[in-house]
Amino acid sequence: MRSYHLSHSGAGLSGLSVREHDTPVPGPGEALVAVRATSLSFRELMVLDGTYVLPVRPDVVPVSDGAGEVVAVGPGVKTVRVGDRVAATLFPSWQDGPFAVEHLAQRGGSLDGMLTEFAVLDADSLVTVPAHLSYEEAATLPCVAVTAWNALTGDGAGVGPGDTVVVQGSGGVSLFALQFAKALGARVIATTSSPVKAARLRELGADEVVDYAATPDWAAEVRVLTGGRGADRVVDVAGLLHESVRAVALAGTIACVGFTGNAAPPLDTGALFASGATIRTVAVGSRAQFTAMNAFIERHGLRPVVDRVFPFDAAVDAYRHYASGDSFGKVVVSTA
């Protein structure tokens, strides 16, 4: 079997290499998964350039997201069987409840990830993937889809009919948040700087699209589109919280899921207090949330947006394509 390894966080693409290994044997509580596909997210770029917020051990097998088939199980495993189609959670020990420091061990960082042909994984960290999805589609779920699901539903109140949700751009979290919010009955306002991507966002169900290249004050435009009220929920992927506070409705929610944008101005605490808004940081989600999300995806027949699939031998090209910013949807590496 072959695996990619990253010499150290910050090494960039030059730090990636492929090695051959003996196929591992699962021990007690473990399952051997033949990895059929993996997918890239902004997290993987941060791991490469050394800006990821959690520890990354030297020589790690990178990439948190993947899906495959269980081909062997170790003693005592009862949660999965040989032949099951599964994906692995990003934080293997986070089964349910709030995130805690004891769950910090993460796949593709402090633990080996999924950019490999076979992986031995804790059986309790695996979830069965929706039956209607291909392995390439299922591989997109563990990081960005679970993050989007948590952003919309993880606070207990959730999103429903009559709510307005703002999603930013066309990255993985935003596209999943758009699809989930529409299936939950909400109105969705999407932002983008590309007319071509604006059309694609409308095809996915966005009710309104704000082109922030043409209308830089997108927060003010959100208020216009909501009759001055603002959005009930903003899924903030860029870390531009000062703008999200201006766009959110009184006592609304801002789900802060990342910081892909450039350095942002300081947050005006007076404006935040006046908004009555809740800002909630979202760190992916638990296995229980992953399972609930998969049931929702299956019930509504949702399909992830896949931009392009690269073969395993061209994983470096997949990274380059993703880093270019030209993709719309997920960039996938197939081991099939």
Short mmCIF file of C-alpha atoms in Angstrom, two decimals:
data_model
loop_
_atom_site.label_atom_id
_atom_site.label_comp_id
_atom_site.label_asym_id
_atom_site.label_seq_id
_atom_site.Cartn_x
_atom_site.Cartn_y
_atom_site.Cartn_z
CA MET A 1 0.00 0.00 0.00
CA ARG A 2 1.00 3.63 -0.52
CA SER A 3 0.61 6.71 1.64
CA TYR A 4 1.45 10.37 1.26
CA HIS A 5 3.48 11.91 4.09
CA LEU A 6 4.12 15.56 4.97
CA SER A 7 7.62 16.13 6.34
CA HIS A 8 6.42 18.92 8.65
CA SER A 9 3.74 21.59 8.82
CA GLY A 10 4.91 24.59 6.85
CA ALA A 11 6.87 22.51 4.33
CA GLY A 12 4.41 23.22 1.52
CA LEU A 13 3.92 20.93 -1.43
CA SER A 14 7.64 20.17 -1.54
CA GLY A 15 7.22 18.43 1.82
CA LEU A 16 4.83 15.83 0.39
CA SER A 17 6.18 12.41 -0.56
CA VAL A 18 4.73 8.98 -1.31
CA ARG A 19 5.92 5.84 0.46
CA GLU A 20 5.11 2.16 0.33
CA HIS A 21 4.12 0.26 3.50
CA ASP A 22 2.86 -3.15 4.47
CA THR A 23 -0.91 -3.18 4.71
CA PRO A 24 -1.71 -2.80 8.43
CA VAL A 25 -3.76 -5.18 10.54
CA PRO A 26 -6.51 -3.76 12.79
CA GLY A 27 -6.18 -4.31 16.52
CA PRO A 28 -8.88 -4.39 19.21
CA GLY A 29 -11.56 -1.80 18.55
CA GLU A 30 -10.12 -0.92 15.15
CA ALA A 31 -11.20 -1.31 11.53
CA LEU A 32 -9.11 -1.46 8.37
CA VAL A 33 -10.61 0.82 5.72
CA ALA A 34 -9.69 0.71 2.04
CA VAL A 35 -9.77 4.44 1.34
CA ARG A 36 -11.59 5.07 -1.93
CA ALA A 37 -11.49 8.89 -1.97
CA THR A 38 -10.31 11.90 0.01
CA SER A 39 -11.15 15.59 -0.31
CA LEU A 40 -9.34 18.84 0.33
CA SER A 41 -10.46 21.79 2.44
CA PHE A 42 -8.92 25.10 3.52
CA ARG A 43 -7.67 23.27 6.59
CA GLU A 44 -5.29 21.27 4.41
CA LEU A 45 -3.74 24.43 2.97
CA MET A 46 -3.14 25.71 6.51
CA VAL A 47 -1.48 22.40 7.44
CA LEU A 48 0.79 22.77 4.40
CA ASP A 49 1.80 26.37 5.08
CA GLY A 50 2.16 26.04 8.85
CA THR A 51 -0.79 28.22 9.92
CA TYR A 52 -3.13 25.51 11.23
CA VAL A 53 -4.16 26.24 14.81
CA LEU A 54 -3.78 22.67 16.13
CA PRO A 55 -0.62 20.54 16.38
CA VAL A 56 0.64 18.74 13.28
CA ARG A 57 3.19 16.03 13.95
CA PRO A 58 6.17 15.53 11.63
CA ASP A 59 5.80 12.92 8.89
CA VAL A 60 2.03 12.80 9.26
CA VAL A 61 -0.23 11.27 6.62
CA PRO A 62 -2.21 14.41 5.71
CA VAL A 63 -5.87 15.14 4.90
CA SER A 64 -8.67 14.78 7.41
CA ASP A 65 -11.47 13.84 5.01
CA GLY A 66 -11.98 10.49 3.36
CA ALA A 67 -14.38 7.65 2.71
CA GLY A 68 -13.93 3.98 1.95
CA GLU A 69 -14.90 0.40 2.55
CA VAL A 70 -14.31 -1.61 5.72
CA VAL A 71 -12.21 -4.61 4.67
CA ALA A 72 -11.29 -6.04 8.10
CA VAL A 73 -12.15 -5.48 11.75
CA GLY A 74 -10.24 -6.18 14.94
CA PRO A 75 -11.44 -7.99 18.06
CA GLY A 76 -14.43 -6.50 19.83
CA VAL A 77 -15.68 -4.34 16.97
CA LYS A 78 -19.47 -4.26 16.78
CA THR A 79 -20.25 -0.84 15.31
CA VAL A 80 -19.12 -1.62 11.72
CA ARG A 81 -18.83 -4.73 9.57
CA VAL A 82 -16.75 -5.78 6.59
CA GLY A 83 -18.29 -4.27 3.48
CA ASP A 84 -19.67 -1.15 5.19
CA ARG A 85 -19.22 2.14 3.32
CA VAL A 86 -17.88 4.60 5.88
CA ALA A 87 -16.29 7.97 6.52
CA ALA A 88 -14.14 8.89 9.49
CA THR A 89 -14.73 11.77 11.88
CA LEU A 90 -12.08 14.49 12.02
CA PHE A 91 -11.90 14.36 15.85
CA PRO A 92 -12.05 10.61 16.53
CA SER A 93 -12.82 10.77 20.26
CA TRP A 94 -15.58 13.39 19.99
CA GLN A 95 -18.67 11.22 20.09
CA ASP A 96 -21.32 13.69 21.33
CA GLY A 97 -21.87 16.76 23.45
CA PRO A 98 -19.77 19.93 23.48
CA PHE A 99 -16.22 20.07 22.23
CA ALA A 100 -13.58 19.66 24.94
CA VAL A 101 -9.81 19.68 25.25
CA GLU A 102 -9.70 15.88 25.48
CA HIS A 103 -10.95 15.73 21.87
CA LEU A 104 -8.12 17.78 20.34
CA ALA A 105 -6.42 14.80 18.66
CA GLN A 106 -7.33 15.23 14.99
CA ARG A 107 -6.95 13.29 11.81
CA GLY A 108 -4.38 14.63 9.37
CA GLY A 109 -2.70 16.62 12.15
CA SER A 110 -1.69 15.01 15.41
CA LEU A 111 -2.99 11.70 13.98
CA ASP A 112 -2.44 10.16 10.56
CA GLY A 113 -5.01 11.19 7.99
CA MET A 114 -6.68 9.75 4.94
CA LEU A 115 -4.36 10.41 1.98
CA THR A 116 -3.48 6.74 1.88
CA GLU A 117 -4.72 3.56 0.26
CA PHE A 118 -5.51 1.81 3.58
CA ALA A 119 -6.09 3.25 7.05
CA VAL A 120 -6.51 1.60 10.44
CA LEU A 121 -9.10 3.66 12.31
CA ASP A 122 -10.93 3.50 15.62
CA ALA A 123 -14.20 1.78 14.74
CA ASP A 124 -16.13 4.11 17.05
CA SER A 125 -15.01 7.10 14.94
CA LEU A 126 -16.61 5.76 11.75
CA VAL A 127 -20.02 6.65 10.36
CA THR A 128 -21.98 4.95 7.59
CA VAL A 129 -22.28 7.23 4.58
CA PRO A 130 -25.56 7.96 2.74
CA ALA A 131 -26.36 5.13 0.37
CA HIS A 132 -27.02 7.36 -2.65
CA LEU A 133 -23.58 9.03 -2.55
CA SER A 134 -20.50 7.84 -4.38
CA TYR A 135 -17.25 7.48 -2.45
CA GLU A 136 -16.04 10.70 -4.09
CA GLU A 137 -19.12 12.53 -2.81
CA ALA A 138 -18.97 10.92 0.64
CA ALA A 139 -15.32 11.95 1.03
CA THR A 140 -16.41 15.62 1.06
CA LEU A 141 -18.44 15.29 4.26
CA PRO A 142 -16.24 15.00 7.38
CA CYS A 143 -14.88 18.55 7.69
CA VAL A 144 -16.87 21.17 5.77
CA ALA A 145 -20.26 19.46 5.65
CA VAL A 146 -20.29 18.69 9.37
CA THR A 147 -19.10 22.26 10.04
CA ALA A 148 -21.96 23.67 7.97
CA TRP A 149 -24.47 21.39 9.71
CA ASN A 150 -23.17 22.43 13.14
CA ALA A 151 -23.27 26.10 12.12
CA LEU A 152 -26.96 25.82 11.24
CA THR A 153 -28.23 23.36 13.86
CA GLY A 154 -25.68 23.00 16.64
CA ASP A 155 -26.87 25.80 18.93
CA GLY A 156 -30.14 24.11 19.87
CA ALA A 157 -32.31 26.74 18.15
CA GLY A 158 -31.44 25.81 14.59
CA VAL A 159 -32.67 27.21 11.30
CA GLY A 160 -36.17 26.74 9.92
CA PRO A 161 -38.90 28.14 7.67
CA GLY A 162 -39.10 31.92 7.80
CA ASP A 163 -35.44 32.37 8.69
CA THR A 164 -32.94 34.14 6.46
CA VAL A 165 -29.40 32.76 6.28
CA VAL A 166 -26.36 34.46 4.76
CA VAL A 167 -23.59 32.30 3.30
CA GLN A 168 -20.30 33.79 2.14
CA GLY A 169 -18.63 32.81 -1.11
CA SER A 170 -18.57 29.42 -2.77
CA GLY A 171 -16.24 27.37 -0.59
CA GLY A 172 -17.14 23.96 0.78
CA VAL A 173 -18.75 25.12 4.03
CA SER A 174 -20.80 27.79 2.26
CA LEU A 175 -22.12 25.45 -0.44
CA PHE A 176 -23.17 22.85 2.13
CA ALA A 177 -24.72 25.57 4.32
CA LEU A 178 -26.70 26.80 1.31
CA GLN A 179 -28.03 23.32 0.55
CA PHE A 180 -28.81 22.50 4.18
CA ALA A 181 -30.49 25.85 4.86
CA LYS A 182 -32.74 25.50 1.80
CA ALA A 183 -33.69 21.95 2.81
CA LEU A 184 -34.49 23.28 6.30
CA GLY A 185 -36.89 25.78 4.71
CA ALA A 186 -34.86 28.96 5.09
CA ARG A 187 -34.31 31.81 2.66
CA VAL A 188 -30.65 32.04 1.62
CA ILE A 189 -28.67 35.12 0.61
CA ALA A 190 -25.27 34.22 -0.84
CA THR A 191 -22.32 36.49 -1.51
CA THR A 192 -19.72 36.16 -4.26
CA SER A 193 -17.48 38.30 -6.46
CA SER A 194 -18.00 36.29 -9.66
CA PRO A 195 -21.02 36.52 -11.99
CA VAL A 196 -20.35 32.96 -13.12
CA LYS A 197 -20.35 31.68 -9.55
CA ALA A 198 -23.43 33.81 -8.81
CA ALA A 199 -25.32 31.87 -11.47
CA ARG A 200 -24.16 28.57 -9.98
CA LEU A 201 -25.23 29.67 -6.51
CA ARG A 202 -28.71 30.47 -7.82
CA GLU A 203 -28.86 27.04 -9.48
CA LEU A 204 -28.15 25.49 -6.06
CA GLY A 205 -31.09 27.39 -4.58
CA ALA A 206 -29.81 30.75 -3.37
CA ASP A 207 -32.76 33.14 -3.26
CA GLU A 208 -30.57 36.23 -3.61
CA VAL A 209 -26.91 36.69 -4.53
CA VAL A 210 -24.92 39.80 -3.62
CA ASP A 211 -21.89 40.50 -5.80
CA TYR A 212 -19.52 42.15 -3.34
CA ALA A 213 -17.21 43.24 -6.16
CA ALA A 214 -20.03 45.37 -7.55
CA THR A 215 -21.55 46.07 -4.12
CA PRO A 216 -18.70 46.17 -1.58
CA ASP A 217 -21.02 46.97 1.32
CA TRP A 218 -22.70 43.58 1.16
CA ALA A 219 -23.91 43.87 4.75
CA ALA A 220 -25.96 46.94 3.89
CA GLU A 221 -27.36 45.10 0.86
CA VAL A 222 -28.42 42.20 3.12
CA ARG A 223 -30.40 44.69 5.18
CA VAL A 224 -32.02 46.07 2.02
CA LEU A 225 -32.98 42.54 0.93
CA THR A 226 -34.46 41.80 4.35
CA GLY A 227 -36.46 45.02 4.62
CA GLY A 228 -33.98 46.50 7.09
CA ARG A 229 -34.25 43.59 9.50
CA GLY A 230 -31.03 41.71 8.77
CA ALA A 231 -30.35 37.98 8.54
CA ASP A 232 -31.30 35.58 11.30
CA ARG A 233 -28.04 33.70 10.83
CA VAL A 234 -24.75 34.50 9.13
CA VAL A 235 -22.31 31.68 8.40
CA ASP A 236 -19.03 33.61 8.51
CA VAL A 237 -16.19 31.74 6.80
CA ALA A 238 -13.84 34.71 6.34
CA GLY A 239 -13.54 36.02 9.90
CA LEU A 240 -14.93 39.41 8.87
CA LEU A 241 -17.10 39.59 11.96
CA HIS A 242 -17.47 43.37 11.86
CA GLU A 243 -19.40 42.99 8.59
CA SER A 244 -21.42 40.04 9.83
CA VAL A 245 -22.52 42.06 12.88
CA ARG A 246 -23.83 44.74 10.51
CA ALA A 247 -25.71 42.11 8.47
CA VAL A 248 -27.28 40.12 11.31
CA ALA A 249 -30.76 40.72 12.71
CA LEU A 250 -31.38 41.81 16.27
CA ALA A 251 -30.64 38.82 18.53
CA GLY A 252 -29.53 36.81 15.52
CA THR A 253 -26.65 34.33 15.36
CA ILE A 254 -23.25 34.51 13.68
CA ALA A 255 -21.59 31.14 13.24
CA CYS A 256 -17.86 31.81 12.93
CA VAL A 257 -16.38 28.81 11.14
CA GLY A 258 -13.03 30.13 9.93
CA PHE A 259 -10.84 33.01 8.87
CA THR A 260 -10.12 32.60 5.19
CA GLY A 261 -10.15 36.35 4.54
CA ASN A 262 -7.40 38.90 4.98
CA ALA A 263 -6.74 40.62 8.31
CA ALA A 264 -10.01 42.15 9.48
CA PRO A 265 -10.58 45.45 11.31
CA PRO A 266 -11.18 45.14 15.06
CA LEU A 267 -14.69 44.18 16.05
CA ASP A 268 -16.71 47.15 17.31
CA THR A 269 -17.90 45.88 20.69
CA GLY A 270 -20.48 48.65 20.85
CA ALA A 271 -22.01 47.51 17.57
CA LEU A 272 -21.94 43.90 18.78
CA PHE A 273 -23.71 44.82 22.01
CA ALA A 274 -26.31 46.86 20.13
CA SER A 275 -26.98 43.94 17.79
CA GLY A 276 -27.82 41.57 20.64
CA ALA A 277 -26.27 38.89 18.42
CA THR A 278 -24.65 35.65 19.51
CA ILE A 279 -21.27 34.83 17.95
CA ARG A 280 -20.58 31.11 18.12
CA THR A 281 -17.34 29.53 16.97
CA VAL A 282 -17.78 26.21 15.23
CA ALA A 283 -15.07 23.53 15.23
CA VAL A 284 -16.46 20.90 12.85
CA GLY A 285 -18.74 18.64 14.96
CA SER A 286 -19.19 15.41 16.86
CA ARG A 287 -19.84 11.92 15.55
CA ALA A 288 -23.46 12.28 16.68
CA GLN A 289 -23.82 15.42 14.56
CA PHE A 290 -22.17 13.67 11.61
CA THR A 291 -24.67 10.80 11.91
CA ALA A 292 -27.64 13.18 12.16
CA MET A 293 -26.38 15.12 9.14
CA ASN A 294 -26.02 11.95 7.06
CA ALA A 295 -29.61 10.98 7.88
CA PHE A 296 -30.74 14.46 6.76
CA ILE A 297 -28.72 14.22 3.53
CA GLU A 298 -30.25 10.82 2.78
CA ARG A 299 -33.78 11.95 3.62
CA HIS A 300 -33.57 14.96 1.30
CA GLY A 301 -31.49 13.30 -1.42
CA LEU A 302 -28.81 16.01 -1.23
CA ARG A 303 -25.60 15.67 -3.23
CA PRO A 304 -22.31 17.44 -2.49
CA VAL A 305 -20.92 19.74 -5.17
CA VAL A 306 -17.74 18.18 -6.56
CA ASP A 307 -15.57 20.40 -8.74
CA ARG A 308 -12.99 17.89 -9.95
CA VAL A 309 -11.62 14.43 -9.14
CA PHE A 310 -7.88 13.72 -9.37
CA PRO A 311 -6.23 10.29 -9.31
CA PHE A 312 -4.17 9.30 -6.25
CA ASP A 313 -0.91 9.75 -8.15
CA ALA A 314 -1.86 13.36 -8.92
CA ALA A 315 -2.65 14.46 -5.36
CA VAL A 316 -0.12 17.30 -5.59
CA ASP A 317 -1.96 18.60 -8.67
CA ALA A 318 -5.20 18.43 -6.67
CA TYR A 319 -3.64 20.63 -3.98
CA ARG A 320 -2.47 23.12 -6.62
CA HIS A 321 -5.91 23.26 -8.23
CA TYR A 322 -7.61 23.79 -4.89
CA ALA A 323 -5.12 26.48 -3.83
CA SER A 324 -5.71 28.38 -7.08
CA GLY A 325 -9.19 29.37 -5.90
CA ASP A 326 -10.69 28.47 -9.27
CA SER A 327 -12.76 25.55 -8.02
CA PHE A 328 -16.49 25.62 -7.38
CA GLY A 329 -17.20 22.78 -4.98
CA LYS A 330 -14.93 20.16 -3.53
CA VAL A 331 -11.63 18.96 -4.95
CA VAL A 332 -11.37 15.19 -4.54
CA VAL A 333 -8.54 12.64 -4.78
CA SER A 334 -9.67 9.14 -5.81
CA THR A 335 -7.80 5.96 -4.96
CA ALA A 336 -10.12 3.80 -7.06
#
